[in-house]
Coordinates of C-alpha atoms in Angstrom, one line a residue:
Chain A
M248 CA 72.8 96.2 98.8
S249 CA 75.9 95.0 97.1
I250 CA 79.6 95.1 97.5
L251 CA 82.1 97.0 95.3
V252 CA 85.6 95.6 94.9
V253 CA 88.2 98.0 93.4
A254 CA 90.3 95.9 91.2
E255 CA 94.1 96.3 91.0
H256 CA 95.5 95.8 87.6
D257 CA 98.0 97.1 85.0
N258 CA 95.3 97.6 82.3
A259 CA 96.4 94.4 80.6
A260 CA 95.8 92.0 83.5
L261 CA 94.4 91.8 87.0
K262 CA 96.8 91.7 90.0
P263 CA 96.2 88.4 91.9
A264 CA 95.3 90.2 95.1
T265 CA 92.0 91.2 93.5
L266 CA 90.9 87.6 93.6
N267 CA 91.6 87.4 97.4
T268 CA 89.6 90.6 97.8
V269 CA 86.7 89.2 96.0
A270 CA 86.9 86.2 98.3
A271 CA 86.6 88.5 101.3
A272 CA 83.6 90.2 99.6
K273 CA 82.0 86.7 99.2
Q274 CA 82.5 86.0 102.9
I275 CA 80.7 89.3 103.8
G276 CA 77.9 88.0 101.7
A277 CA 75.9 91.2 101.4
G278 CA 74.4 90.7 98.0
D279 CA 76.0 91.0 94.5
I280 CA 79.7 91.6 94.0
H281 CA 80.6 94.3 91.5
V282 CA 84.2 95.0 90.4
L283 CA 85.5 98.4 89.4
V284 CA 88.2 98.5 86.8
A285 CA 89.5 102.1 86.4
G286 CA 92.3 102.5 84.0
A287 CA 93.4 103.7 80.6
G288 CA 92.9 101.2 77.7
C289 CA 91.9 98.6 80.3
D290 CA 89.6 96.4 78.2
A291 CA 91.7 93.3 78.8
A292 CA 91.7 93.8 82.6
A293 CA 87.9 94.4 82.5
E294 CA 87.5 91.2 80.5
A295 CA 89.5 89.3 83.1
A296 CA 87.4 90.8 85.9
S297 CA 84.2 89.6 84.2
K298 CA 85.5 86.0 84.4
I299 CA 86.1 86.0 88.1
D300 CA 84.0 83.5 89.9
G301 CA 81.1 85.1 91.8
V302 CA 81.3 88.5 90.2
A303 CA 77.9 89.9 89.0
K304 CA 79.0 93.0 87.2
V305 CA 82.1 94.8 86.1
L306 CA 82.1 98.6 86.0
V307 CA 84.7 100.1 83.7
A308 CA 86.0 103.6 83.8
D309 CA 88.4 103.9 80.9
S310 CA 90.1 107.3 80.7
A311 CA 93.6 108.8 80.6
E312 CA 93.4 110.2 84.1
F313 CA 93.2 106.7 85.5
A314 CA 96.3 105.4 83.8
H315 CA 98.5 105.4 86.9
A316 CA 95.9 105.0 89.6
L317 CA 96.7 108.4 91.1
A318 CA 94.7 108.7 94.3
E319 CA 93.6 112.3 93.5
N320 CA 91.9 111.0 90.4
L321 CA 90.7 107.6 91.5
A322 CA 89.2 108.6 94.8
P323 CA 86.4 110.8 93.4
L324 CA 85.3 108.0 91.0
V325 CA 85.0 105.5 93.9
V326 CA 83.2 108.1 96.0
K327 CA 80.7 108.7 93.2
L328 CA 80.0 105.0 92.9
A329 CA 80.0 104.2 96.6
S330 CA 76.5 105.3 97.4
G331 CA 75.0 102.2 95.8
Y332 CA 77.0 99.8 98.0
S333 CA 77.1 98.6 101.6
H334 CA 80.8 97.8 101.4
V335 CA 83.7 99.0 99.3
L336 CA 86.8 96.8 99.3
A337 CA 90.3 97.0 97.8
P338 CA 93.4 94.9 98.2
A339 CA 95.8 96.2 100.9
T340 CA 98.5 96.7 98.3
T341 CA 100.5 99.9 98.0
S342 CA 97.8 101.1 95.5
G343 CA 94.8 100.2 97.7
K344 CA 96.4 101.6 100.8
N345 CA 97.1 104.9 98.9
V346 CA 93.6 105.4 97.5
M347 CA 91.1 103.9 100.0
P348 CA 91.7 106.2 103.1
R349 CA 91.2 109.1 100.7
V350 CA 87.9 107.6 99.7
A351 CA 86.9 106.9 103.3
A352 CA 87.6 110.5 104.5
L353 CA 85.7 112.0 101.6
L354 CA 82.7 109.9 102.6
D355 CA 83.2 110.6 106.4
V356 CA 83.9 106.9 107.0
Q357 CA 86.5 105.4 109.4
Q358 CA 88.2 102.8 107.2
I359 CA 89.0 99.3 108.4
S360 CA 92.5 98.5 107.3
E361 CA 94.0 95.2 106.3
I362 CA 91.3 92.8 107.4
V363 CA 92.4 89.1 107.7
A364 CA 88.9 87.7 108.6
V365 CA 85.2 88.5 108.3
E366 CA 83.0 87.9 111.4
D367 CA 79.9 89.5 109.9
G368 CA 78.9 92.5 107.8
D369 CA 80.0 95.0 110.5
T370 CA 82.7 93.0 112.3
F371 CA 86.2 92.2 111.1
V372 CA 89.5 90.9 112.4
R373 CA 92.7 92.8 111.7
P374 CA 96.3 92.6 112.9
I375 CA 97.8 95.3 115.1
Y376 CA 101.3 95.8 116.5
A377 CA 102.9 94.2 113.5
G378 CA 100.8 91.2 113.8
N379 CA 101.6 90.6 117.4
A380 CA 97.9 90.9 118.3
L381 CA 94.7 90.5 116.4
A382 CA 91.9 93.0 117.0
T383 CA 88.2 92.2 116.3
V384 CA 86.6 95.5 115.4
K385 CA 83.0 96.5 114.8
S386 CA 82.2 99.5 112.6
S387 CA 79.3 101.8 113.3
D388 CA 79.5 103.5 109.8
A389 CA 76.6 102.7 107.5
L390 CA 79.1 102.2 104.6
K391 CA 82.2 100.2 105.2
I392 CA 85.5 101.1 103.5
I393 CA 87.9 98.1 103.8
T394 CA 91.3 97.1 102.7
V395 CA 91.9 93.3 102.5
R396 CA 95.2 91.6 103.4
A397 CA 95.5 89.0 100.6
T398 CA 97.0 86.3 102.7
G399 CA 94.0 86.2 104.9
F400 CA 91.7 84.9 102.2
D401 CA 92.1 82.1 99.6
A402 CA 91.8 83.5 96.1
V403 CA 88.5 82.8 94.2
A404 CA 88.8 81.2 90.8
A405 CA 89.9 83.6 88.1
E406 CA 87.7 81.7 85.6
G407 CA 84.1 80.5 85.6
G408 CA 82.2 83.8 85.9
S409 CA 80.5 85.7 83.1
A410 CA 79.7 89.1 84.5
A411 CA 78.2 91.9 82.5
I412 CA 80.6 94.7 81.6
E413 CA 79.2 98.2 82.0
K414 CA 80.9 101.5 81.2
T415 CA 80.8 104.2 83.9
D416 CA 81.7 107.9 83.3
A417 CA 85.1 109.2 84.3
T418 CA 85.4 111.9 86.8
G419 CA 88.2 114.0 85.3
D420 CA 91.7 114.9 86.2
S421 CA 92.2 116.7 89.6
G422 CA 95.1 118.8 88.1
K423 CA 96.9 118.5 91.5
S424 CA 99.2 115.6 90.8
S425 CA 100.8 114.0 87.8
F426 CA 102.8 110.8 87.1
V427 CA 106.5 111.5 86.4
G428 CA 107.9 108.0 86.0
Q429 CA 108.5 104.6 87.5
E430 CA 111.3 102.1 87.9
L431 CA 109.8 98.7 88.1
S432 CA 111.9 95.7 88.9
K433 CA 111.9 93.4 85.9
S434 CA 111.7 89.7 86.7
E435 CA 110.7 86.6 85.0
R436 CA 109.8 85.1 88.3
P437 CA 106.4 85.0 90.0
E438 CA 105.4 88.0 92.2
L439 CA 106.2 87.7 95.8
T440 CA 102.7 88.1 97.0
S441 CA 101.3 85.3 94.8
A442 CA 104.3 82.9 94.6
R443 CA 103.9 79.3 95.8
V444 CA 107.6 79.2 96.9
I445 CA 109.8 82.1 98.1
V446 CA 113.5 82.1 98.7
S447 CA 114.5 85.0 100.8
G448 CA 118.0 86.3 101.8
G449 CA 119.1 88.4 104.7
R450 CA 122.1 90.3 105.9
G451 CA 123.9 87.0 106.0
M452 CA 124.1 87.1 102.2
Q453 CA 126.8 89.8 102.6
S454 CA 126.3 91.4 99.1
G455 CA 123.9 91.9 96.3
D456 CA 126.0 89.7 94.0
N457 CA 125.5 86.8 96.4
F458 CA 121.8 87.0 95.8
H459 CA 122.4 85.3 92.5
M460 CA 123.0 82.1 94.5
L461 CA 119.3 82.4 95.6
D462 CA 118.2 83.1 92.0
K463 CA 119.5 79.7 91.0
I464 CA 117.5 78.0 93.8
A465 CA 114.5 80.0 92.8
D466 CA 114.8 79.0 89.2
K467 CA 114.8 75.3 90.2
L468 CA 111.7 75.7 92.3
G469 CA 109.8 78.3 90.3
A470 CA 110.1 80.5 93.3
A471 CA 110.1 84.3 93.9
V472 CA 113.1 85.9 95.6
G473 CA 112.6 88.1 98.6
A474 CA 114.7 89.7 101.3
S475 CA 114.7 90.9 104.8
R476 CA 114.7 94.6 105.7
A477 CA 118.3 94.3 106.7
A478 CA 119.3 93.2 103.2
V479 CA 117.3 95.9 101.6
D480 CA 118.7 98.6 103.9
A481 CA 122.2 97.3 103.2
G482 CA 121.5 98.0 99.5
F483 CA 121.9 94.3 98.4
V484 CA 118.5 94.3 96.6
P485 CA 115.8 96.9 95.8
N486 CA 113.0 97.8 98.2
D487 CA 110.3 95.8 96.4
Y488 CA 112.1 92.6 97.5
Q489 CA 111.3 93.3 101.2
V490 CA 109.2 90.8 103.1
G491 CA 108.0 92.0 106.5
Q492 CA 105.6 94.2 108.3
T493 CA 106.6 97.3 106.3
G494 CA 107.3 95.4 103.1
K495 CA 105.2 92.6 101.6
I496 CA 103.1 90.2 103.6
V497 CA 103.4 86.7 102.2
A498 CA 102.1 83.2 102.9
P499 CA 103.5 80.8 100.3
E500 CA 103.5 77.0 100.6
L501 CA 107.2 77.0 101.2
Y502 CA 109.4 79.9 102.5
I503 CA 113.1 79.4 102.6
A504 CA 114.9 82.0 104.8
V505 CA 118.6 82.2 104.0
G506 CA 120.9 84.2 106.3
I507 CA 117.9 85.8 107.9
S508 CA 118.0 86.1 111.7
G509 CA 114.2 86.6 112.1
A510 CA 113.5 90.0 113.5
I511 CA 109.9 90.5 114.6
Q512 CA 109.5 92.9 111.6
H513 CA 110.4 90.1 109.2
L514 CA 108.4 87.3 111.0
A515 CA 105.3 89.5 110.8
G516 CA 105.5 89.3 107.0
M517 CA 106.0 85.6 106.5
K518 CA 104.9 83.6 109.6
D519 CA 101.7 82.4 107.9
S520 CA 103.7 80.5 105.3
K521 CA 102.7 76.8 105.3
V522 CA 106.2 75.4 105.6
I523 CA 109.2 77.5 106.7
V524 CA 112.9 76.5 106.2
A525 CA 115.6 78.4 107.9
I526 CA 119.3 78.3 106.9
N527 CA 121.5 80.2 109.3
K528 CA 124.9 79.8 110.9
D529 CA 123.7 81.1 114.3
E530 CA 121.7 78.3 115.9
E531 CA 120.2 80.8 118.4
A532 CA 118.7 82.9 115.6
P533 CA 115.0 83.6 116.3
I534 CA 114.1 82.4 112.8
F535 CA 114.6 78.8 114.0
Q536 CA 111.7 79.3 116.5
V537 CA 109.2 79.5 113.7
A538 CA 110.9 77.2 111.2
D539 CA 109.6 73.7 110.4
Y540 CA 113.0 72.7 109.2
G541 CA 116.2 74.3 110.4
L542 CA 119.7 73.8 109.0
V543 CA 122.5 75.3 111.0
G544 CA 125.6 76.1 109.0
D545 CA 127.4 78.4 106.5
L546 CA 125.0 79.4 103.8
F547 CA 127.8 79.8 101.3
K548 CA 128.3 76.0 101.6
I549 CA 124.7 75.0 102.0
V550 CA 123.1 77.0 99.2
P551 CA 125.3 75.5 96.4
E552 CA 124.7 72.0 98.0
L553 CA 121.0 72.7 98.0
E554 CA 121.1 73.7 94.3
A555 CA 122.9 70.5 93.5
E556 CA 120.6 68.4 95.5
L557 CA 117.5 69.9 93.9
S558 CA 118.9 69.1 90.5
K559 CA 119.0 65.4 91.4
Chain B
M121 CA 107.9 127.5 103.3
K122 CA 106.4 126.3 106.5
V123 CA 106.3 122.5 107.2
L124 CA 104.0 120.8 109.6
V125 CA 104.9 117.3 110.9
A126 CA 102.5 115.1 112.8
V127 CA 104.1 112.9 115.5
K128 CA 102.4 110.1 117.5
R129 CA 103.4 108.6 120.8
V130 CA 103.4 104.8 120.6
V131 CA 104.8 101.7 122.4
D132 CA 108.5 101.7 121.6
Y133 CA 109.3 99.4 118.6
N134 CA 111.7 97.3 120.8
V135 CA 109.0 96.4 123.2
K136 CA 107.5 92.9 122.8
V137 CA 103.8 93.8 123.2
R138 CA 101.6 91.6 125.4
V139 CA 97.9 91.1 125.0
K140 CA 96.0 91.8 128.2
A141 CA 94.5 88.7 129.9
D142 CA 91.0 90.1 129.6
G143 CA 91.3 90.5 125.9
S144 CA 90.5 94.3 126.1
G145 CA 93.7 95.4 124.4
V146 CA 97.5 95.4 124.6
E147 CA 99.4 96.1 127.8
T148 CA 100.6 99.8 127.7
A149 CA 101.0 100.5 131.4
N150 CA 104.7 100.7 132.5
V151 CA 105.8 100.1 128.9
K152 CA 108.4 102.3 127.3
M153 CA 106.8 104.8 124.9
S154 CA 108.6 106.6 122.0
M155 CA 107.9 108.6 118.9
N156 CA 106.5 106.4 116.1
P157 CA 109.5 105.5 113.9
F158 CA 107.9 106.7 110.7
D159 CA 107.2 110.0 112.3
E160 CA 110.8 110.4 113.3
I161 CA 111.6 110.0 109.6
A162 CA 109.0 112.8 109.0
V163 CA 110.7 115.1 111.5
E164 CA 114.1 114.3 110.1
E165 CA 112.9 115.1 106.5
A166 CA 111.5 118.4 107.6
V167 CA 114.7 119.3 109.4
R168 CA 116.8 118.5 106.4
L169 CA 114.5 120.7 104.2
K170 CA 115.1 123.5 106.7
E171 CA 118.9 122.9 106.6
A172 CA 118.8 122.9 102.8
G173 CA 117.2 126.3 102.9
K174 CA 113.9 125.0 101.5
A175 CA 111.8 125.4 104.7
E176 CA 111.8 128.3 107.1
E177 CA 109.7 126.9 110.0
I178 CA 108.8 123.5 111.3
V179 CA 105.7 122.9 113.5
A180 CA 105.4 119.6 115.2
V181 CA 101.8 118.5 116.1
S182 CA 100.8 115.6 118.4
L183 CA 97.3 114.6 119.6
G184 CA 96.5 112.6 122.6
V185 CA 97.3 112.3 126.3
Q186 CA 99.4 114.8 128.3
Q187 CA 102.6 112.7 127.8
A188 CA 102.3 113.3 124.0
Q189 CA 104.2 116.5 124.9
E190 CA 107.3 114.4 125.5
T191 CA 107.0 113.2 121.9
I192 CA 106.7 116.9 120.7
R193 CA 109.8 117.7 122.8
T194 CA 111.7 115.0 121.0
A195 CA 110.7 116.6 117.7
L196 CA 111.8 120.0 119.0
A197 CA 115.1 118.5 120.1
M198 CA 115.6 117.1 116.6
G199 CA 115.1 120.5 115.1
A200 CA 111.4 121.5 115.0
D201 CA 110.8 125.1 116.0
R202 CA 107.6 124.9 118.0
G203 CA 104.9 122.4 119.0
I204 CA 101.1 122.1 119.1
H205 CA 99.5 119.6 121.4
V206 CA 95.8 118.7 121.1
L207 CA 95.1 117.2 124.5
S208 CA 92.6 114.3 124.6
D209 CA 92.4 111.2 126.9
D210 CA 90.0 109.5 124.5
E211 CA 90.8 106.9 121.9
L212 CA 91.5 108.9 118.7
Q213 CA 91.0 107.0 115.4
P214 CA 92.6 108.1 112.1
L215 CA 89.5 110.0 110.7
A216 CA 89.2 112.1 113.9
V217 CA 92.9 112.7 113.9
A218 CA 92.8 113.8 110.2
K219 CA 89.9 116.2 111.0
M220 CA 91.8 117.8 113.9
L221 CA 95.0 118.0 111.8
K222 CA 92.9 119.7 109.1
A223 CA 91.8 122.4 111.6
V224 CA 95.4 122.9 112.6
V225 CA 96.5 123.1 109.0
E226 CA 93.9 125.7 108.3
K227 CA 95.2 127.8 111.2
E228 CA 98.9 127.4 110.4
Q229 CA 98.8 127.4 106.6
P230 CA 101.8 125.2 106.0
Q231 CA 102.8 124.4 102.4
L232 CA 103.8 120.8 103.2
V233 CA 102.6 118.4 105.8
I234 CA 104.8 115.3 106.5
L235 CA 103.5 112.3 108.4
G236 CA 104.7 108.8 109.0
K237 CA 103.0 106.3 106.6
Q238 CA 101.6 104.4 109.5
A239 CA 101.8 104.2 113.3
I240 CA 103.3 100.9 114.6
D241 CA 100.5 100.4 117.2
D242 CA 97.2 100.4 115.2
D243 CA 99.0 99.9 111.8
C244 CA 96.2 101.7 110.1
N245 CA 98.1 103.6 107.4
Q246 CA 95.3 106.2 106.9
T247 CA 95.9 109.5 108.5
G248 CA 98.0 111.2 105.8
Q249 CA 95.7 110.1 103.0
M250 CA 92.6 111.2 105.0
L251 CA 94.1 114.6 105.7
A252 CA 94.9 115.1 102.0
A253 CA 91.3 114.2 101.2
L254 CA 89.8 116.6 103.7
L255 CA 92.0 119.5 102.6
G256 CA 91.6 118.6 98.9
W257 CA 95.4 118.4 98.6
P258 CA 97.5 116.0 96.6
Q259 CA 99.3 113.2 98.5
G260 CA 102.7 111.5 98.1
T261 CA 102.5 108.4 100.2
F262 CA 105.3 105.9 101.2
A263 CA 107.9 108.4 100.1
S264 CA 111.6 107.4 99.7
K265 CA 112.5 110.8 98.2
V266 CA 111.0 114.3 98.6
A267 CA 112.2 117.1 96.2
P268 CA 110.4 120.4 96.5
E269 CA 111.0 122.8 93.5
G270 CA 109.1 126.0 93.1
D271 CA 105.4 125.4 93.5
T272 CA 105.6 121.6 93.2
V273 CA 107.2 118.7 95.0
N274 CA 108.4 115.6 93.3
V275 CA 107.9 112.5 95.5
T276 CA 109.4 109.1 94.8
R277 CA 107.1 106.4 96.3
E278 CA 107.9 102.8 97.3
I279 CA 105.3 100.8 95.5
D280 CA 104.8 97.0 95.2
G281 CA 106.7 96.7 91.9
G282 CA 109.5 99.1 92.6
L283 CA 109.5 102.9 92.7
E284 CA 107.2 105.5 91.2
T285 CA 107.6 109.3 91.1
V286 CA 104.7 111.7 91.1
A287 CA 104.7 115.5 90.9
L288 CA 102.4 117.2 93.4
K289 CA 101.2 120.8 93.3
L290 CA 101.9 122.5 96.7
P291 CA 100.4 122.6 99.2
A292 CA 100.7 118.8 99.6
I293 CA 100.8 115.9 102.0
V294 CA 103.8 113.5 102.2
T295 CA 103.9 110.3 104.2
T296 CA 107.2 108.7 104.9
D297 CA 108.6 105.2 104.2
L298 CA 111.6 103.6 105.8
R299 CA 114.2 104.5 103.3
L300 CA 113.5 108.3 103.1
N301 CA 116.3 109.1 105.6
E302 CA 117.9 108.0 108.8
P303 CA 116.7 110.1 111.7
R304 CA 119.3 111.8 113.8
Y305 CA 119.7 111.5 117.5
A306 CA 119.1 114.7 119.4
S307 CA 122.2 116.1 121.0
L308 CA 122.2 117.1 124.6
P309 CA 122.5 120.8 123.9
N310 CA 119.6 120.5 121.5
I311 CA 117.5 118.6 124.1
M312 CA 118.2 121.5 126.5
K313 CA 117.3 124.1 123.9
A314 CA 114.1 122.2 123.1
K315 CA 112.9 122.7 126.7
K316 CA 112.6 126.4 125.9
K317 CA 110.7 126.1 122.7
P318 CA 107.0 126.8 122.9
I319 CA 104.2 124.2 122.8
E320 CA 100.7 125.5 122.4
Q321 CA 98.0 123.3 123.9
M322 CA 94.4 123.0 122.7
S323 CA 91.5 120.6 122.8
P324 CA 89.5 118.8 120.2
A325 CA 86.6 121.1 121.1
D326 CA 88.8 124.2 120.3
L327 CA 89.2 122.7 116.8
G328 CA 85.5 121.9 116.5
V329 CA 86.0 118.1 116.0
D330 CA 83.8 115.3 117.3
T331 CA 86.3 112.5 118.1
A332 CA 83.8 109.7 119.0
P333 CA 85.3 106.5 117.7
R334 CA 83.5 104.8 114.7
L335 CA 85.2 101.4 115.3
T336 CA 84.7 99.5 118.6
T337 CA 87.3 97.0 119.5
L338 CA 85.4 93.9 120.7
K339 CA 88.4 91.9 121.6
V340 CA 92.1 91.6 121.2
T341 CA 93.7 88.2 121.0
E342 CA 97.2 86.7 120.5
P343 CA 97.8 85.3 117.0
P344 CA 98.2 81.6 116.7
K345 CA 101.7 80.6 117.8
R346 CA 104.0 78.8 115.5
S347 CA 106.2 76.2 117.1
A348 CA 109.7 75.4 116.2
G349 CA 110.1 72.3 114.1
V350 CA 113.1 70.1 113.7
K351 CA 116.8 70.8 112.9
V352 CA 118.0 68.7 110.0
G353 CA 121.6 67.5 109.8
S354 CA 122.3 67.9 106.1
V355 CA 121.0 69.4 102.8
A356 CA 120.1 65.9 101.6
E357 CA 117.9 65.3 104.6
L358 CA 116.3 68.7 104.2
V359 CA 115.4 68.1 100.5
D360 CA 114.2 64.6 101.4
K361 CA 111.9 66.1 104.1
L362 CA 110.6 68.8 101.8
R363 CA 109.9 66.2 99.1
N364 CA 108.5 63.3 101.1
E365 CA 107.3 64.7 104.4
A366 CA 106.1 68.2 103.7
K367 CA 105.5 67.4 100.1
V368 CA 106.0 71.1 99.0
I369 CA 108.6 70.5 96.3

């Protein structure tokens, strides 16, 4: 048997979490790894998928109804293909989380959500209670439907493979849902989930305008800018900035938390970062309990100083 | 239209959970339990739809142990009209829950089912999508705005890159994200009134659902602890350490 990985992409390029998901598939090690690229005008994404290290075949379903990865249209396609596989994996992104449980229910399978480690082909480790505990679970379903938390697996190389690309028939439009529109944040910076460095701001930033101070630091470091739930709820920045249990889970090389107290919710989203820096005026703030380097003081003084120091 | 909301009883979000010494799970005895926060948002949204004249009746459903009735009472105090409790002392996994909710939906015939996007105990994030699949209904997951209009509902969804809006033909499933609304606190008079609202009780067998778990939990462990590092005295010292000690910049 082989493993099917449902790629996440925007038709032109693969999303990085696809590479971590292929890495999880490699660890399961149940035969060949195939990647499904379903989209509209998605040749470039399929091409990229064929180059992923370790991928044996790329299945392409190119049709208008897959343009926006609507779960109602994508799930029947995955269901149709699933019978040839022992495992079907997708990244635990908002897209994967939306589609995969729908696939699992149609196949009468109990999905295994957001795995962070593979024990064997049936047994996986996943965080529960916002990452405050890790559960090792064994599935009795013949087919495994799995979403993969990207930070649990080091990405495989995006180059080096030369998989065959095979067309697969589309499954049609469900007629039950349609795409109306989207507002995507435009940014020249790296995506939060794949950034090497992240600078995040919390309620202590006091306003959205003050986040521009963090932009300057981020520019110096080639970093992404994130935020705590408190900062998002206060309307300082849009929801897609949110790092935490209910936002994005990140594990960069360097995470700089500015004016973030360190609620459990937030820590669950960033505590696997390699090096954590905390800047906060309250020396009792819980963020200091997980920070490698803590600096107590007024962020409105420290951040400009930091920018100047980084320029040296 | 009739709206059905699903509510789950979970360990209160303020409780710092402890892994049991024998690794069999998380300590839930003598721990404060509450309605799953995302489900509170689901109830609130249903009540607001009713207040806006877009919904006529709200049915709150919970599955699980006897005390799940307390969670249903909370929903009734917030403004739901009546409750359904599927009593089971067994571990219920999302697929089994979705199958039971499907049976309840077929009986109740709501036009809209609103659920929390995930429960804060098992963090599965599956039930709403599974229910949509089993019913063959469209789904609007991770909703930050729900706007029913005629025979469709427009749902704005929180996605990784920002926001996306989809139009769903009713009947449909919606799962809530944090910013959909801020749930109200039930007033004392409403808590008193809720005590008189009806809760119908049934069993998984009444609904014809086999709830046997498909996943077995082999062990539950604490995640690796991160220890506090050092406090630095100045920005210059911080940058020096990041450059020369941690070597991350």
